[in-house]
PDB file of C-alpha atoms in Angstrom:
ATOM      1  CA  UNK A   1     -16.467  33.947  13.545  1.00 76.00           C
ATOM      2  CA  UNK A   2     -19.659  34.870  14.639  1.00 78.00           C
ATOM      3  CA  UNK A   3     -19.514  37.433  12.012  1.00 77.00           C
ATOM      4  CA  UNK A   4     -19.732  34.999   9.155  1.00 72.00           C
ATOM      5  CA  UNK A   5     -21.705  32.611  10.423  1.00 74.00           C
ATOM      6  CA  UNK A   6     -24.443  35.624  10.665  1.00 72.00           C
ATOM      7  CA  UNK A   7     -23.776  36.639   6.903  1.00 67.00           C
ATOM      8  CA  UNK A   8     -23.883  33.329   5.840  1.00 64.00           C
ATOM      9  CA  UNK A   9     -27.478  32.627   7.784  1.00 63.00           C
ATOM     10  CA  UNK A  10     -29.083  35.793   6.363  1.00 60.00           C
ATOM     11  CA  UNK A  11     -27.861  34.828   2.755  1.00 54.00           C
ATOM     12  CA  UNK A  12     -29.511  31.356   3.319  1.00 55.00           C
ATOM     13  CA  UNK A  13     -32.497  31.857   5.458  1.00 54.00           C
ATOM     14  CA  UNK A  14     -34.858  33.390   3.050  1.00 46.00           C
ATOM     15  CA  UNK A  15     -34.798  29.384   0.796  1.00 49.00           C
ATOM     16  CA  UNK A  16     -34.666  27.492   4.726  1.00 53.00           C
ATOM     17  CA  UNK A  17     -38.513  26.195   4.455  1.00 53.00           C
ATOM     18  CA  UNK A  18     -39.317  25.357   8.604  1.00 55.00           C
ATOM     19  CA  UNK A  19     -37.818  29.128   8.784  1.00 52.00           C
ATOM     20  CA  UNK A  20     -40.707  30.476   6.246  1.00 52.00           C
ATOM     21  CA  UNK A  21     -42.979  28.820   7.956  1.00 52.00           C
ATOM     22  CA  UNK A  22     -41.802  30.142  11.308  1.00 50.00           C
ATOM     23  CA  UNK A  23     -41.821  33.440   9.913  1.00 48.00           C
ATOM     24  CA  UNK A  24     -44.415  33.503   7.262  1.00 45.00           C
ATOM     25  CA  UNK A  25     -46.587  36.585   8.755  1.00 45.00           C
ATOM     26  CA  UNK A  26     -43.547  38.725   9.685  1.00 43.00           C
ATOM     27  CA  UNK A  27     -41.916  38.104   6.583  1.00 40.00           C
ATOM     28  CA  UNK A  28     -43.891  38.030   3.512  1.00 40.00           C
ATOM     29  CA  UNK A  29     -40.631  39.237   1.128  1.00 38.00           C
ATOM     30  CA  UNK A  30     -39.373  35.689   1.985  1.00 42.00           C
ATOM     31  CA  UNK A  31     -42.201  33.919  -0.147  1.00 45.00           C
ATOM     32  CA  UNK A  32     -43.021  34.424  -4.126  1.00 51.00           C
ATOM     33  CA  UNK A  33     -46.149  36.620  -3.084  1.00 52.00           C
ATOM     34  CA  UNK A  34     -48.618  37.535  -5.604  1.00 51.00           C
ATOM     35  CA  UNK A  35     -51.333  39.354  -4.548  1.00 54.00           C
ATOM     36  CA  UNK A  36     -54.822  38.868  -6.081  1.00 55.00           C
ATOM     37  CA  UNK A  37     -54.718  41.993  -8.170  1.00 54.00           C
ATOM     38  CA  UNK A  38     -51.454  40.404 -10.310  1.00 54.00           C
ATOM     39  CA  UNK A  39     -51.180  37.703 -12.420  1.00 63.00           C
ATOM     40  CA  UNK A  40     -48.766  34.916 -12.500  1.00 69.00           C
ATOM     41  CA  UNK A  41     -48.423  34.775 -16.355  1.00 84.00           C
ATOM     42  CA  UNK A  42     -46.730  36.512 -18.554  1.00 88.00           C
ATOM     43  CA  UNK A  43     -47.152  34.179 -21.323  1.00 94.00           C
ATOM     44  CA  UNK A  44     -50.312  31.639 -21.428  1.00 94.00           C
ATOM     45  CA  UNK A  45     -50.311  28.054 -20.294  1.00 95.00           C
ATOM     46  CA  UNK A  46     -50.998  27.437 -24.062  1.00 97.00           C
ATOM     47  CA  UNK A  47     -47.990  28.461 -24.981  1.00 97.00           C
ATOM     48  CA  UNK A  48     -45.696  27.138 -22.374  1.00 98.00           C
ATOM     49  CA  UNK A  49     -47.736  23.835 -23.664  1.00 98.00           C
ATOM     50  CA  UNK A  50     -46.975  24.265 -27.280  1.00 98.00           C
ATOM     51  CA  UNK A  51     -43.519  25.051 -26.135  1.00 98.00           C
ATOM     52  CA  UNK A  52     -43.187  22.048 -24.159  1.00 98.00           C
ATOM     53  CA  UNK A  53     -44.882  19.813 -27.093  1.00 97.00           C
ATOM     54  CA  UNK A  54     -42.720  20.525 -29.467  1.00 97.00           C
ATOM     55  CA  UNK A  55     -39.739  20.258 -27.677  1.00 98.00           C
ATOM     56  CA  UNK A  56     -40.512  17.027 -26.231  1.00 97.00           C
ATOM     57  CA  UNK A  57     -41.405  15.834 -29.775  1.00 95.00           C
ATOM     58  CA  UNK A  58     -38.149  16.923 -31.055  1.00 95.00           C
ATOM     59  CA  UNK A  59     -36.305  14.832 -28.539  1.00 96.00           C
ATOM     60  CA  UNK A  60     -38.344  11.736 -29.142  1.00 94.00           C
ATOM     61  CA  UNK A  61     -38.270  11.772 -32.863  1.00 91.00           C
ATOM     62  CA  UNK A  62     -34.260  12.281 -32.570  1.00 92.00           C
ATOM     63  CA  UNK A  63     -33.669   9.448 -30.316  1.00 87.00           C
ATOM     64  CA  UNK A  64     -36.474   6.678 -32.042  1.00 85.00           C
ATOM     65  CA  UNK A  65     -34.480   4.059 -31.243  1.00 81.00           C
ATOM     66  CA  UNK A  66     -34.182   4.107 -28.156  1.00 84.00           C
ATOM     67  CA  UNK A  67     -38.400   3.981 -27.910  1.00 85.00           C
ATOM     68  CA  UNK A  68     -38.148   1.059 -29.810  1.00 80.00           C
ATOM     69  CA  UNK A  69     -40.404  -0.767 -26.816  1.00 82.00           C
ATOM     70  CA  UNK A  70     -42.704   2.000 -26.398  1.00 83.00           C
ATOM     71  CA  UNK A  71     -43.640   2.409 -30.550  1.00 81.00           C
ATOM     72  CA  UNK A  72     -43.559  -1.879 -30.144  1.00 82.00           C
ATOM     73  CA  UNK A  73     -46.905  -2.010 -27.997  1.00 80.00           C
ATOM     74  CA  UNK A  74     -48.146   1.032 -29.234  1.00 80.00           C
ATOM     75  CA  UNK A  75     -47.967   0.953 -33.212  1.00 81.00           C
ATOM     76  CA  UNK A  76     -50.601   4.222 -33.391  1.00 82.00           C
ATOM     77  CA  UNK A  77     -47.571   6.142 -31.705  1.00 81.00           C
ATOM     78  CA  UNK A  78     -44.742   4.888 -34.280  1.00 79.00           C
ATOM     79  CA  UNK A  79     -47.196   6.022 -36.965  1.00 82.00           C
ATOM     80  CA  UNK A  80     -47.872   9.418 -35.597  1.00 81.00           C
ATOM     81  CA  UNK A  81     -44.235  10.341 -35.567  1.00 82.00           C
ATOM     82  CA  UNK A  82     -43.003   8.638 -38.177  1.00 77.00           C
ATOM     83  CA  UNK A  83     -45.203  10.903 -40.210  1.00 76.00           C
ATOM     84  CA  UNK A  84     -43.331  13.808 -38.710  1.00 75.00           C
ATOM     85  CA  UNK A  85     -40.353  12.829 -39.419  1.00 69.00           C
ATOM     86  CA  UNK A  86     -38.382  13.777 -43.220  1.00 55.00           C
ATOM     87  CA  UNK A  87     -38.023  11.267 -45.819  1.00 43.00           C
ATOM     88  CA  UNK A  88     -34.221  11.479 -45.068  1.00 43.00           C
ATOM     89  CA  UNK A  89     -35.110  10.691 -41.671  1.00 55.00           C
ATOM     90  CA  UNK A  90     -37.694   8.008 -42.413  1.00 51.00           C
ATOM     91  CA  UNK A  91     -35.018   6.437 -44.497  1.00 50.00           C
ATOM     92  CA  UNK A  92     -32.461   6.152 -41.647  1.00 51.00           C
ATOM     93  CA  UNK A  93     -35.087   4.802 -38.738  1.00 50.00           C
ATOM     94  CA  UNK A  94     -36.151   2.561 -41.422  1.00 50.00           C
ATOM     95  CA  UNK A  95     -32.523   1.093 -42.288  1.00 50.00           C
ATOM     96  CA  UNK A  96     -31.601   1.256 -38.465  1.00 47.00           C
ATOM     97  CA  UNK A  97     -31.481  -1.523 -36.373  1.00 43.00           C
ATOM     98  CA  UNK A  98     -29.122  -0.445 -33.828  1.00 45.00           C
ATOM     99  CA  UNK A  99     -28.360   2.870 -32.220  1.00 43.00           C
ATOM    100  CA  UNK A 100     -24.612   3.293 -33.663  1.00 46.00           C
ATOM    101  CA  UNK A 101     -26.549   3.141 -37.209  1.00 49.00           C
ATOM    102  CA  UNK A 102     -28.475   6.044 -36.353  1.00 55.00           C
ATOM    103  CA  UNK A 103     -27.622   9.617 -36.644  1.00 72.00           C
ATOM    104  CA  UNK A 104     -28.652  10.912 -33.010  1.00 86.00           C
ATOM    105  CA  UNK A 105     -27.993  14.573 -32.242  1.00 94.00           C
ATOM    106  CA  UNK A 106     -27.420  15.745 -28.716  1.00 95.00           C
ATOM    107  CA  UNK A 107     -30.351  17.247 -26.378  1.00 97.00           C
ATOM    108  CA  UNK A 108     -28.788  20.561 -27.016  1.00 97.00           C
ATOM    109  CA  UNK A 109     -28.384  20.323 -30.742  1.00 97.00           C
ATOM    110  CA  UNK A 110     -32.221  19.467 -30.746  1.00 97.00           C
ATOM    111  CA  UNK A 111     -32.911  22.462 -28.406  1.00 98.00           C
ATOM    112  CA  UNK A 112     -30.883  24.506 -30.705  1.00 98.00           C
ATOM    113  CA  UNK A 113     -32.823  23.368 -34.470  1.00 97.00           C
ATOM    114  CA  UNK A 114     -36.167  23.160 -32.249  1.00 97.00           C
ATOM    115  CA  UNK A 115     -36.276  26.335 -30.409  1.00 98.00           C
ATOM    116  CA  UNK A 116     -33.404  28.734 -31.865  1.00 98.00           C
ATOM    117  CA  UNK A 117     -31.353  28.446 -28.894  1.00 98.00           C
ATOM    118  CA  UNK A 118     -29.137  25.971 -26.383  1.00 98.00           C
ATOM    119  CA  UNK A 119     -28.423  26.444 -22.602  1.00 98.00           C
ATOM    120  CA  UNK A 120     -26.187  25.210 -20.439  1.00 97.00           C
ATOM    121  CA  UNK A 121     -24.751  25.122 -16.998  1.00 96.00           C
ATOM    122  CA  UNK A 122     -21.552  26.914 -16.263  1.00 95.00           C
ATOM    123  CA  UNK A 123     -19.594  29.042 -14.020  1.00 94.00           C
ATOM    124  CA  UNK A 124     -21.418  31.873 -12.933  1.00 92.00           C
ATOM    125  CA  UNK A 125     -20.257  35.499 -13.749  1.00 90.00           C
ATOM    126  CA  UNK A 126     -21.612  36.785 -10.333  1.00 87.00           C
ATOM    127  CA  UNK A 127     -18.842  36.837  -7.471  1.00 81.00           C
ATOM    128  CA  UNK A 128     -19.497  33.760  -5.323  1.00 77.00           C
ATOM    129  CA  UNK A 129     -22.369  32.322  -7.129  1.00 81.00           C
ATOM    130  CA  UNK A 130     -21.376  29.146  -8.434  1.00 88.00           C
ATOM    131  CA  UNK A 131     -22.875  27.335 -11.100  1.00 93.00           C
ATOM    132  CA  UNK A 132     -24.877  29.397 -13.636  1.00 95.00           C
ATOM    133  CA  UNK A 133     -26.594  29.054 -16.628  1.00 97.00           C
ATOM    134  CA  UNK A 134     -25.754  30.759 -20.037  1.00 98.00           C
ATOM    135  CA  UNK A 135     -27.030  30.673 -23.085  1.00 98.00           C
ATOM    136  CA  UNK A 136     -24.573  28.672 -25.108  1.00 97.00           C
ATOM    137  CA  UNK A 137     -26.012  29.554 -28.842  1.00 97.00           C
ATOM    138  CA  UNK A 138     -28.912  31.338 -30.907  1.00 97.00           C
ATOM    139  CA  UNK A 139     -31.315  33.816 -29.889  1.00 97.00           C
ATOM    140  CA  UNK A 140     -34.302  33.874 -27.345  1.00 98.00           C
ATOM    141  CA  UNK A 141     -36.920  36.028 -28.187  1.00 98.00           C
ATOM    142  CA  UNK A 142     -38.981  37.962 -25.004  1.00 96.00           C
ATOM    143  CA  UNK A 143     -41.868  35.695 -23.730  1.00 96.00           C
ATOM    144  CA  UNK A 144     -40.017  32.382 -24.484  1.00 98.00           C
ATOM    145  CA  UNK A 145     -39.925  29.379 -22.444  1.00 98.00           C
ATOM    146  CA  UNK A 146     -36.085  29.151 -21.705  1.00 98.00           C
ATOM    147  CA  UNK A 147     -36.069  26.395 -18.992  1.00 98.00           C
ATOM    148  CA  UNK A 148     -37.710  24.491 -16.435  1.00 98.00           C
ATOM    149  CA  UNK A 149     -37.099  24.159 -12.691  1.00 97.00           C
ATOM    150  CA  UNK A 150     -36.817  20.469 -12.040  1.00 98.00           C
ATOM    151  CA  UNK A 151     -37.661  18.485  -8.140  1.00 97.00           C
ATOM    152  CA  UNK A 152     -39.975  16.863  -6.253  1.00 97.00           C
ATOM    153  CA  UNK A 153     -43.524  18.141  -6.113  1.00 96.00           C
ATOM    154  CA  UNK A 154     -44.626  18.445  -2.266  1.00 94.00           C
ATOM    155  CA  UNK A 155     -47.813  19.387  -1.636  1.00 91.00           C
ATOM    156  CA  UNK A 156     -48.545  21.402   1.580  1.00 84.00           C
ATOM    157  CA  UNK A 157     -48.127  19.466   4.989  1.00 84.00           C
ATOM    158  CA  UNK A 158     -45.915  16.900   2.784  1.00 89.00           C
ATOM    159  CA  UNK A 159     -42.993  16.075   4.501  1.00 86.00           C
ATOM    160  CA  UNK A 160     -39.746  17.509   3.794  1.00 89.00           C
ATOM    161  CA  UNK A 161     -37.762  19.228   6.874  1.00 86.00           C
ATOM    162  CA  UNK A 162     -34.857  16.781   6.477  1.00 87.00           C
ATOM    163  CA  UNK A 163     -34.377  17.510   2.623  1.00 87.00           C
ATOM    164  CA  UNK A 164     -34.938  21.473   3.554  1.00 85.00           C
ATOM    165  CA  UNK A 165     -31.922  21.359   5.668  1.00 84.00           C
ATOM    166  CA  UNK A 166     -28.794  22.675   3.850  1.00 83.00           C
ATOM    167  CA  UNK A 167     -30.921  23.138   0.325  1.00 87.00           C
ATOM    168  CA  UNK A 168     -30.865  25.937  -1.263  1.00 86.00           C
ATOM    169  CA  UNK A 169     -32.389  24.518  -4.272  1.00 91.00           C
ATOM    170  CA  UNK A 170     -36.229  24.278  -2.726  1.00 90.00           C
ATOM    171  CA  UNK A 171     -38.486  26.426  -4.420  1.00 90.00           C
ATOM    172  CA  UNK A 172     -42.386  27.855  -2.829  1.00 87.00           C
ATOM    173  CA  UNK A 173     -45.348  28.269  -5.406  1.00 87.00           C
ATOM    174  CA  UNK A 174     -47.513  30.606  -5.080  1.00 83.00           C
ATOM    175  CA  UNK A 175     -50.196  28.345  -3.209  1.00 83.00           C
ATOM    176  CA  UNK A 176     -47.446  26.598  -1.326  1.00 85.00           C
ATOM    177  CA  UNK A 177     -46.334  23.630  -3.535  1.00 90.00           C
ATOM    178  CA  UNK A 178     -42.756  23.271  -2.933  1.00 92.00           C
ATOM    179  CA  UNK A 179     -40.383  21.353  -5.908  1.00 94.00           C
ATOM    180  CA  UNK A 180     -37.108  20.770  -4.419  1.00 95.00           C
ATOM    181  CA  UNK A 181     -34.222  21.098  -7.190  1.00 95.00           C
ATOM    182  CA  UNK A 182     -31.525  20.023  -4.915  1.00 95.00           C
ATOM    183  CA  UNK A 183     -29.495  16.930  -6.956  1.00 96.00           C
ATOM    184  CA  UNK A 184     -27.780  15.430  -4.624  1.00 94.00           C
ATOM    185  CA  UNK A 185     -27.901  14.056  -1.005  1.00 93.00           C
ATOM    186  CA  UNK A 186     -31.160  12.942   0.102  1.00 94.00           C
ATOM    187  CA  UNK A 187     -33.358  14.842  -2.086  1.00 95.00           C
ATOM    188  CA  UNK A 188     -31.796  12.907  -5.258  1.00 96.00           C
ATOM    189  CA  UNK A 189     -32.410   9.861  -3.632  1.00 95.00           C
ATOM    190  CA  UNK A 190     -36.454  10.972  -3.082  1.00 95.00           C
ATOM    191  CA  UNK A 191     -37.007  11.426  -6.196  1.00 97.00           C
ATOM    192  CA  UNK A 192     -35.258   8.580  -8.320  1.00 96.00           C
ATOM    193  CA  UNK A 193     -37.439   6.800  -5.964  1.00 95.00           C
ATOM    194  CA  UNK A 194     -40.260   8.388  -6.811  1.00 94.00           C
ATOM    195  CA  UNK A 195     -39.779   8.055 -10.448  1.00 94.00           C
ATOM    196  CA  UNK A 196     -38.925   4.475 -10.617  1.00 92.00           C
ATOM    197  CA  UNK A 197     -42.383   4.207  -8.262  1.00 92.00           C
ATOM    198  CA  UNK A 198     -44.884   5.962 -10.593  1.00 90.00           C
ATOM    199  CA  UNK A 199     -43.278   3.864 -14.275  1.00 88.00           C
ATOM    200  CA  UNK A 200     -46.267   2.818 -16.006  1.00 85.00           C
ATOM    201  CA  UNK A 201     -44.724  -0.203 -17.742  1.00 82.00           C
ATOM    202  CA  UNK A 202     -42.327   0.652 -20.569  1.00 83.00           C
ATOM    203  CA  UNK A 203     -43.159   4.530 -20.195  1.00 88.00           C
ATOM    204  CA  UNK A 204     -41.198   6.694 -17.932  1.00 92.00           C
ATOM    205  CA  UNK A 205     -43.808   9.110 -16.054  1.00 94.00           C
ATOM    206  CA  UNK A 206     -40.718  11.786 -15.278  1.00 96.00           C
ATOM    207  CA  UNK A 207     -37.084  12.515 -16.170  1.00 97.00           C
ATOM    208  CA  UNK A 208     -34.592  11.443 -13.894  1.00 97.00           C
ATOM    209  CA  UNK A 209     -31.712  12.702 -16.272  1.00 97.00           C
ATOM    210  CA  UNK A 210     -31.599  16.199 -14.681  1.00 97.00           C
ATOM    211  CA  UNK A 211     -29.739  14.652 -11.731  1.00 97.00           C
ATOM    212  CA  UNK A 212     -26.797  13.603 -14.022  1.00 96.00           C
ATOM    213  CA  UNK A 213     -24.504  15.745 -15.967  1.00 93.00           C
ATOM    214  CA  UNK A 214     -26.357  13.577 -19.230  1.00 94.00           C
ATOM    215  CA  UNK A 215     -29.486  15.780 -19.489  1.00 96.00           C
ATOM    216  CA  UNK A 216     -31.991  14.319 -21.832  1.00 96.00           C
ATOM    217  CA  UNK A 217     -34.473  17.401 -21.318  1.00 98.00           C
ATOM    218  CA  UNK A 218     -32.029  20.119 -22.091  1.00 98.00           C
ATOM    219  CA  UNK A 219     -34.192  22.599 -20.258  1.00 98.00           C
ATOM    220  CA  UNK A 220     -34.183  21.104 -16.809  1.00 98.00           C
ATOM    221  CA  UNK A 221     -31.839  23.232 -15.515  1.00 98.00           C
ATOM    222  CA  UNK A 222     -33.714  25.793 -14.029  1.00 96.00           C
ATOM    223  CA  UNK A 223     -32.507  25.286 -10.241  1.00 94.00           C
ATOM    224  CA  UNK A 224     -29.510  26.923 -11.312  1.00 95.00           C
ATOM    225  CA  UNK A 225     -30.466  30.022 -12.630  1.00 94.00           C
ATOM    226  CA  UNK A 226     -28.542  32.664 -10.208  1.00 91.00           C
ATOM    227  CA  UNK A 227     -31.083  35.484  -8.060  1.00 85.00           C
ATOM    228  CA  UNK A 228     -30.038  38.949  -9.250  1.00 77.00           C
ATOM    229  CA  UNK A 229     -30.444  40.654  -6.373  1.00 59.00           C
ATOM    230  CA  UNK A 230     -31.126  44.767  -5.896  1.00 54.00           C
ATOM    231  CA  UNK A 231     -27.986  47.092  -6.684  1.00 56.00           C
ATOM    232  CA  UNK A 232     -26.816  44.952  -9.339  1.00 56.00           C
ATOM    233  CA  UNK A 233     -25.139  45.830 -12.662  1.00 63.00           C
ATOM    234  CA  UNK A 234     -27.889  46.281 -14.951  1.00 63.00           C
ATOM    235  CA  UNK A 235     -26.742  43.636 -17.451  1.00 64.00           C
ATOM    236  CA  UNK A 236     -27.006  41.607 -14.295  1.00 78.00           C
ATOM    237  CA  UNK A 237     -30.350  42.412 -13.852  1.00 86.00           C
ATOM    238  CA  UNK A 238     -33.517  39.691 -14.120  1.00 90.00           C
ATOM    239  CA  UNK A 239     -33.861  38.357 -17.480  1.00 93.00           C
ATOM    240  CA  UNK A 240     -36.181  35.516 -16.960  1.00 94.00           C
ATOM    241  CA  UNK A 241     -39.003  34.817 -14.127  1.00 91.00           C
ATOM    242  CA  UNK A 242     -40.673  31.875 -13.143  1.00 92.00           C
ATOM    243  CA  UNK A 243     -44.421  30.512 -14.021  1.00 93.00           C
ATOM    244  CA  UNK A 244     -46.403  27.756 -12.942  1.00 93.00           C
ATOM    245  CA  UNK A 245     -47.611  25.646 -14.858  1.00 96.00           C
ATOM    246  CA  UNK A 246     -50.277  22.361 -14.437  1.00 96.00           C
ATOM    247  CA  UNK A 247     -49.189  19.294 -16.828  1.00 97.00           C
ATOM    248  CA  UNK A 248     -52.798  18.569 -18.373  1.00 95.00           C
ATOM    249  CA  UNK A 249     -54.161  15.201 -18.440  1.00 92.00           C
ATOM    250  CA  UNK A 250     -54.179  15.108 -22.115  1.00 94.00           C
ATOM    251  CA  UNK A 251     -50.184  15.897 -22.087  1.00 96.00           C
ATOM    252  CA  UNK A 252     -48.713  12.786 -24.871  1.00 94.00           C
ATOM    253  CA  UNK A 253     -47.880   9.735 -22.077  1.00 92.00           C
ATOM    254  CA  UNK A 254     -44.864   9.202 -24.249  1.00 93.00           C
ATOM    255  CA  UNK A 255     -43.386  12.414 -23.676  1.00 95.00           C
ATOM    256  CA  UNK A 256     -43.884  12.312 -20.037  1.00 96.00           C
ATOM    257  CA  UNK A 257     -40.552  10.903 -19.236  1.00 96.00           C
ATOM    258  CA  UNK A 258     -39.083  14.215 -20.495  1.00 98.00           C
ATOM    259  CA  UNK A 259     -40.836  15.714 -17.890  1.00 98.00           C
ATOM    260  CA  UNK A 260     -38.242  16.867 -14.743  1.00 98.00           C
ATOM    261  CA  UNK A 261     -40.778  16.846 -12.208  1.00 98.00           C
ATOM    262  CA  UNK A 262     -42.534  13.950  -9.903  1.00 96.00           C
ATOM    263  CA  UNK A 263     -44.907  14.196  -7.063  1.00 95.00           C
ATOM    264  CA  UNK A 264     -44.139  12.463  -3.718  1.00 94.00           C
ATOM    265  CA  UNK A 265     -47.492  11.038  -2.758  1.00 89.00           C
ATOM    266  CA  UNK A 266     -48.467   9.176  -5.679  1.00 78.00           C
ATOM    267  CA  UNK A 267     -52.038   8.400  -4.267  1.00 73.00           C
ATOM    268  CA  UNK A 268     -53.095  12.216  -4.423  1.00 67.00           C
ATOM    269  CA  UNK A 269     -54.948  12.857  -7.986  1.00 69.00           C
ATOM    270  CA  UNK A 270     -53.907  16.239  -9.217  1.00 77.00           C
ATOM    271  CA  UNK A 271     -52.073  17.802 -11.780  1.00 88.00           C
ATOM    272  CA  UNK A 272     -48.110  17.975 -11.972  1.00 95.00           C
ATOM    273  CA  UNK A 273     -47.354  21.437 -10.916  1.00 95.00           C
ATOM    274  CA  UNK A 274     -44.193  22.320 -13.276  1.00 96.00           C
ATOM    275  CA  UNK A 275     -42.217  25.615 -13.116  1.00 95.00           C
ATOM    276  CA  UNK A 276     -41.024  26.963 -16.136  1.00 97.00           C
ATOM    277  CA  UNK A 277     -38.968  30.030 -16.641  1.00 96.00           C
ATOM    278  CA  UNK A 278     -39.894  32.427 -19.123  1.00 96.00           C
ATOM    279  CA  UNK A 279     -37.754  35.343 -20.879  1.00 96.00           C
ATOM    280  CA  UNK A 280     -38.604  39.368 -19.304  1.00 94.00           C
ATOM    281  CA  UNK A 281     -36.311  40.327 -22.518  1.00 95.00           C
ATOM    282  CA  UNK A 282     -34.561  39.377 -25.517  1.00 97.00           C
ATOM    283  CA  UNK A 283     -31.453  37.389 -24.437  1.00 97.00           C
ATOM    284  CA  UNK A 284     -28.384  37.118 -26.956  1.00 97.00           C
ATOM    285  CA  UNK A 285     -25.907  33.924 -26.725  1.00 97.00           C
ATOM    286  CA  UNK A 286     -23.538  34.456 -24.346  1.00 96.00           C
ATOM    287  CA  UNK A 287     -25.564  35.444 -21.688  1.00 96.00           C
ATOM    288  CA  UNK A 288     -26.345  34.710 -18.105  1.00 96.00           C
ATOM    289  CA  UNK A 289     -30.148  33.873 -16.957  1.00 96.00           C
ATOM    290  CA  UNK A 290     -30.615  36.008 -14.130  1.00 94.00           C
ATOM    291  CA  UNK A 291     -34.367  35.624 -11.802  1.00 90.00           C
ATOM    292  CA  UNK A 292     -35.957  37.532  -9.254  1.00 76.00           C
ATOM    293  CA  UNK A 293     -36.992  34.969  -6.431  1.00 62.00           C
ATOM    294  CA  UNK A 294     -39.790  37.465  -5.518  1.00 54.00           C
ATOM    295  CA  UNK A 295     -40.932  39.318  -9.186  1.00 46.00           C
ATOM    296  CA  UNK A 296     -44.417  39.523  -9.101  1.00 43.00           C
ATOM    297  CA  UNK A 297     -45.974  40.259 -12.815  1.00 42.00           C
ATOM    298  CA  UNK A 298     -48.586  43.159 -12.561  1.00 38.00           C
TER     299      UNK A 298
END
């Protein structure tokens, strides 16, 4: 008994956050450590922008009716996407006056025409994982923005020792930002009450789909992306690793509420720290996104 209980507690001890901080100078392996000599990006902030943008402008522009409130008040915003859309397209949103009479793709068929590729959440293949996630069709290309890691932003000295305990889903930045991923228990309810606390009128400042199996951001599964661990297979080896990233000011307030992520003091003025994870090699459909909790890009 005593035996398992110890295996279990050194599986789990390394994502326990009042044990990291307990044991942050004997244990630095525990944290994502970069040292100042590395650099956190393998791709640039531009890019995971761009990537971001157009993604988020894909799912709008498929789902028009349902931002029939937001493009109401703000007519310069109808006219900016209408003018991206086709004429086929233009035709339907123009005919449309209710959602059945639209042609609305799913998140993942827009990921798919968008981006060249769809993800999803699914067994894993490693013994004793659990839930993984695979890409489900297409092609990513090395250096692409695959998914994001979705949570609740806390910012150092934030509380969060009753949401740490039993969550394996809590994930340290580099300068000590935490996002917890877990979507259930109390952690779920912190953040849809967050969310509903920061809506700016008819816009939606974050994306509180990730916590149902209804994803709107088709991304936001990040939190389940599977640690391949030394001694693996090397197919099982890390495919993707993660990369901060700061939501600009100027990011499009109607594509916020695609956005997984929400800070938990409102009255702090920074930007949203997002966590994106980004391809280490070309990944063909069918396979598993495996990370490296501690890869450090020299």
């Amino acid at each position: 008994m005593l035996r398992v209980l110890r295996r279990r507690w050194d599986a789990y001890k390394y994502r326990f956050v009042p044990w990291l901080a307990l044991n942050l100078r004997r244990k630095r392996r525990t944290l994502r450590y970069v040292p100042e000599s590395s650099q956190d990006k393998i791709i640039s902030d531009e890019d995971v922008f761009e990537t971001l943008l157009k993604t988020f402008k894909a799912l709008f522009i498929n789902d028009l009716s349902r931002q029939a409130h937001i493009l109401t008040l703000l007519p310069e915003i109808k006219c900016k996407y209408l003018g991206l859309l086709t004429v086929e397209q233009k035709q339907s949103t123009v005919n449309s006056h209710n959602r059945q009479s639209q042609h609305v793709l799913s998140p993942e068929e827009v990921l798919f025409n968008t981006l060249g590729f769809s993800i999803t959440r699914d067994r894993s293949s490693l013994v004793s994982a659990g839930t993984g996630v695979f890409v489900t069709k297409g092609f990513v290309p090395k250096g692409t923005v695959v998914s994001m890691y979705p949570g609740t932003v806390y910012r150092k000295h934030e509380p969060i020792f009753f949401q740490s305990l039993g969550n394996p889903f809590i994930f340290r930045c580099i300068d000590g930002i935490l996002i917890d991923g877990n979507d259930k228990g109390i952690s779920r309810s912190v953040y849809r009450s967050c969310s509903r606390r920061d809506r700016l009128g008819p816009f939606q400042m974050s994306d509180e789909s990730w916590l149902t199996a209804a994803l709107q951001n088709p991304l936001a599964v990040g939190q389940y992306v599977n640690n391949c661990s030394h001694g693996e297979l090397p197919e099982k080896a890390a495919n993707v690793c993660y990369q901060e990233f700061d939501v600009p000011e100027y990011f499009p307030v109607e594509l916020k509420q695609y956005l997984p992520n929400i800070v938990y003091s409102h009255d702090i003025e920074s930007h949203l720290r997002c966590v994106v994870l980004v391809t280490l090699r070309d990944i063909k459909q069918g396979e598993e996104l495996f990370s490296n909790y501690y890869t450090v890009v020299n």
